Amino acid sequence: MVERAGSGAVAAETSVVPGVGQRRRGWVLAGVAVVLGGVLGFHRLVPNWPGRVGSLLESFLPWGGALVVVLLVVALVRRSAVALVALLLPVGVWVDTFGGLLLPGEEGGGRELVVVQHNVSDENRDPAGTARALADSGADLVALEELVDPQVAAYEKALAADYPHHVVRGTVGLWSKHPLSGEQVVDIKPRSVEEGWSRGLRAVVRSPYGDVAAYVAHLPSVRAGVTGLASQRRDESAALLGRAIAGENVEPVILLGDLNGVVEDRGLRPLTSQLAFAESGFAFSFPAAFPLARIDQVMARSATVGHIRTLPATGSDHLPVVARVALE
């Protein structure tokens, strides 16, 4: 009798504990969902120290949607109602922040320019083929970065027929179907970088719809390591570029460039605070082999950047991006 009572007690205990464990795991999942929703919605409140952790988080913010999917699958497997309810928070925040990028975008209007932005890579083994692929897009403007000798001549030759107007300053260039004027270097060199570093230019495009100030820039690279994100030079260069654009007296303004940052990254606030960016399309452009983020950007002022998308891979480690810019 004693043995039977003992075994019954054990059976009763094992029948209760699993339910308690499941409920506990459900609340844990719910807590994780709430934290994820908070991070997605209030990422600006995440401190940028140590190691610029805020910028690092913002660089991959859209991928928070993948975490939501993982939590959803786990919640369904666990049959946790409380976790499923809690997941409504990160789902809602993600849709509010990034859902519009999934939409196809509006049809192009009359007053618009098609623009292409591409870091062609200084190790590109087929500059002529890359140039032909970009020309096939039919874009009005083509901005290129990492232009080095002798590749510059190859781009000039391959693009000449479609783009009779172009300017190259340092390692960045702009090719245009429309006349250019006012070409000049834009100094975005961080103080710690040696002389001779030139990655910014400005030109006025004489478009059929009036003058447009076009900027091409290649901000310094960032590196992610065990100490965090090394973006000091990038951030300093973005501030210099932001000041130059703030002082621009020609409207509209279009910025094309490898900015080495996503539009959510607070390091690009000197630019995103005064320029509009794409309303639809993720267009992850880097790395080309497995794109994780769009660091190649098209931004504008007194204009609307419509749908942005990538073009097929070239000989670069970046994908080209193409966008329609509707002028006001």
mmCIF file of C-alpha atoms in Angstrom, residues 11-125:
data_model
loop_
_atom_site.group_PDB
_atom_site.id
_atom_site.type_symbol
_atom_site.label_atom_id
_atom_site.label_comp_id
_atom_site.label_asym_id
_atom_site.label_seq_id
_atom_site.Cartn_x
_atom_site.Cartn_y
_atom_site.Cartn_z
ATOM 1 C CA ALA A 11 2.619 10.192 -10.900
ATOM 2 C CA ALA A 12 0.596 13.139 -9.644
ATOM 3 C CA GLU A 13 3.717 15.244 -9.396
ATOM 4 C CA THR A 14 4.883 14.420 -12.906
ATOM 5 C CA SER A 15 1.443 15.160 -14.278
ATOM 6 C CA VAL A 16 1.514 18.689 -12.830
ATOM 7 C CA VAL A 17 5.101 19.751 -13.403
ATOM 8 C CA PRO A 18 5.053 19.594 -17.215
ATOM 9 C CA GLY A 19 2.095 21.966 -17.324
ATOM 10 C CA VAL A 20 3.878 24.369 -15.003
ATOM 11 C CA GLY A 21 6.988 24.181 -17.161
ATOM 12 C CA GLN A 22 5.021 24.887 -20.315
ATOM 13 C CA ARG A 23 3.350 27.915 -18.760
ATOM 14 C CA ARG A 24 6.705 29.172 -17.537
ATOM 15 C CA ARG A 25 8.222 28.771 -21.010
ATOM 16 C CA GLY A 26 5.215 30.590 -22.465
ATOM 17 C CA TRP A 27 5.815 33.574 -20.223
ATOM 18 C CA VAL A 28 9.514 33.531 -21.100
ATOM 19 C CA LEU A 29 8.642 33.623 -24.804
ATOM 20 C CA ALA A 30 6.198 36.445 -24.123
ATOM 21 C CA GLY A 31 8.905 38.390 -22.310
ATOM 22 C CA VAL A 32 11.337 37.924 -25.184
ATOM 23 C CA ALA A 33 8.654 39.115 -27.624
ATOM 24 C CA VAL A 34 7.999 42.257 -25.563
ATOM 25 C CA VAL A 35 11.725 43.023 -25.348
ATOM 26 C CA LEU A 36 12.100 42.516 -29.112
ATOM 27 C CA GLY A 37 9.186 44.848 -29.772
ATOM 28 C CA GLY A 38 10.723 47.447 -27.487
ATOM 29 C CA VAL A 39 14.085 47.218 -29.217
ATOM 30 C CA LEU A 40 12.481 47.528 -32.665
ATOM 31 C CA GLY A 41 10.348 50.477 -31.634
ATOM 32 C CA PHE A 42 12.800 52.331 -29.399
ATOM 33 C CA HIS A 43 16.169 51.451 -30.908
ATOM 34 C CA ARG A 44 17.197 55.112 -30.690
ATOM 35 C CA LEU A 45 17.221 54.746 -26.903
ATOM 36 C CA VAL A 46 19.842 52.006 -27.010
ATOM 37 C CA PRO A 47 23.115 53.697 -25.975
ATOM 38 C CA ASN A 48 25.861 53.883 -28.552
ATOM 39 C CA TRP A 49 28.509 52.868 -26.087
ATOM 40 C CA PRO A 50 30.498 50.850 -25.646
ATOM 41 C CA GLY A 51 31.544 50.000 -29.170
ATOM 42 C CA ARG A 52 28.693 51.905 -30.884
ATOM 43 C CA VAL A 53 26.317 49.096 -30.042
ATOM 44 C CA GLY A 54 23.340 51.244 -31.053
ATOM 45 C CA SER A 55 24.586 51.678 -34.593
ATOM 46 C CA LEU A 56 25.446 47.983 -34.782
ATOM 47 C CA LEU A 57 21.904 47.080 -33.750
ATOM 48 C CA GLU A 58 20.379 49.502 -36.258
ATOM 49 C CA SER A 59 22.494 48.103 -39.077
ATOM 50 C CA PHE A 60 20.535 44.848 -38.936
ATOM 51 C CA LEU A 61 17.205 46.141 -37.615
ATOM 52 C CA PRO A 62 15.066 44.814 -40.509
ATOM 53 C CA TRP A 63 16.221 41.295 -39.652
ATOM 54 C CA GLY A 64 14.277 41.605 -36.422
ATOM 55 C CA GLY A 65 11.416 40.296 -38.541
ATOM 56 C CA ALA A 66 13.256 36.976 -38.838
ATOM 57 C CA LEU A 67 13.442 36.768 -35.037
ATOM 58 C CA VAL A 68 9.695 37.382 -34.863
ATOM 59 C CA VAL A 69 9.113 34.434 -37.204
ATOM 60 C CA VAL A 70 11.326 32.184 -35.062
ATOM 61 C CA LEU A 71 9.441 33.176 -31.913
ATOM 62 C CA LEU A 72 6.143 32.591 -33.694
ATOM 63 C CA VAL A 73 7.135 29.041 -34.663
ATOM 64 C CA VAL A 74 8.279 28.272 -31.117
ATOM 65 C CA ALA A 75 5.060 29.720 -29.665
ATOM 66 C CA LEU A 76 2.973 27.588 -32.005
ATOM 67 C CA VAL A 77 4.935 24.455 -31.125
ATOM 68 C CA ARG A 78 4.529 25.220 -27.415
ATOM 69 C CA ARG A 79 0.880 26.132 -27.961
ATOM 70 C CA SER A 80 1.410 29.203 -25.813
ATOM 71 C CA ALA A 81 -1.491 31.623 -26.085
ATOM 72 C CA VAL A 82 0.234 34.258 -23.952
ATOM 73 C CA ALA A 83 3.321 34.189 -26.204
ATOM 74 C CA LEU A 84 1.188 34.500 -29.329
ATOM 75 C CA VAL A 85 -0.588 37.522 -27.887
ATOM 76 C CA ALA A 86 2.715 39.112 -26.861
ATOM 77 C CA LEU A 87 4.062 38.596 -30.378
ATOM 78 C CA LEU A 88 1.486 41.072 -31.672
ATOM 79 C CA LEU A 89 3.723 43.835 -30.297
ATOM 80 C CA PRO A 90 6.915 43.150 -32.347
ATOM 81 C CA VAL A 91 4.831 42.209 -35.382
ATOM 82 C CA GLY A 92 2.994 45.528 -35.232
ATOM 83 C CA VAL A 93 6.182 47.532 -34.712
ATOM 84 C CA TRP A 94 7.987 45.762 -37.553
ATOM 85 C CA VAL A 95 5.090 46.240 -39.964
ATOM 86 C CA ASP A 96 4.789 49.909 -39.012
ATOM 87 C CA THR A 97 8.534 50.460 -39.529
ATOM 88 C CA PHE A 98 9.316 48.279 -42.521
ATOM 89 C CA GLY A 99 6.008 47.091 -43.937
ATOM 90 C CA GLY A 100 5.853 49.888 -46.496
ATOM 91 C CA LEU A 101 9.097 48.651 -48.042
ATOM 92 C CA LEU A 102 7.258 45.491 -49.115
ATOM 93 C CA LEU A 103 4.847 47.461 -51.298
ATOM 94 C CA PRO A 104 5.554 47.710 -55.037
ATOM 95 C CA GLY A 105 5.690 51.501 -55.168
ATOM 96 C CA GLU A 106 3.798 53.894 -57.378
ATOM 97 C CA GLU A 107 4.118 54.110 -61.137
ATOM 98 C CA GLY A 108 6.568 56.706 -62.371
ATOM 99 C CA GLY A 109 5.319 60.148 -63.266
ATOM 100 C CA GLY A 110 6.511 62.697 -65.767
ATOM 101 C CA ARG A 111 8.988 64.723 -63.703
ATOM 102 C CA GLU A 112 11.389 62.020 -62.632
ATOM 103 C CA LEU A 113 14.942 60.835 -63.036
ATOM 104 C CA VAL A 114 16.053 57.213 -62.929
ATOM 105 C CA VAL A 115 19.324 56.899 -61.027
ATOM 106 C CA VAL A 116 21.799 54.079 -60.416
ATOM 107 C CA GLN A 117 24.231 53.872 -57.518
ATOM 108 C CA HIS A 118 27.084 51.351 -57.540
ATOM 109 C CA ASN A 119 30.315 50.767 -55.694
ATOM 110 C CA VAL A 120 32.124 49.042 -58.551
ATOM 111 C CA SER A 121 35.019 47.755 -56.365
ATOM 112 C CA ASP A 122 38.653 48.634 -56.967
ATOM 113 C CA GLU A 123 39.254 44.915 -57.562
ATOM 114 C CA ASN A 124 36.651 44.587 -60.320
ATOM 115 C CA ARG A 125 38.091 42.404 -63.094
#
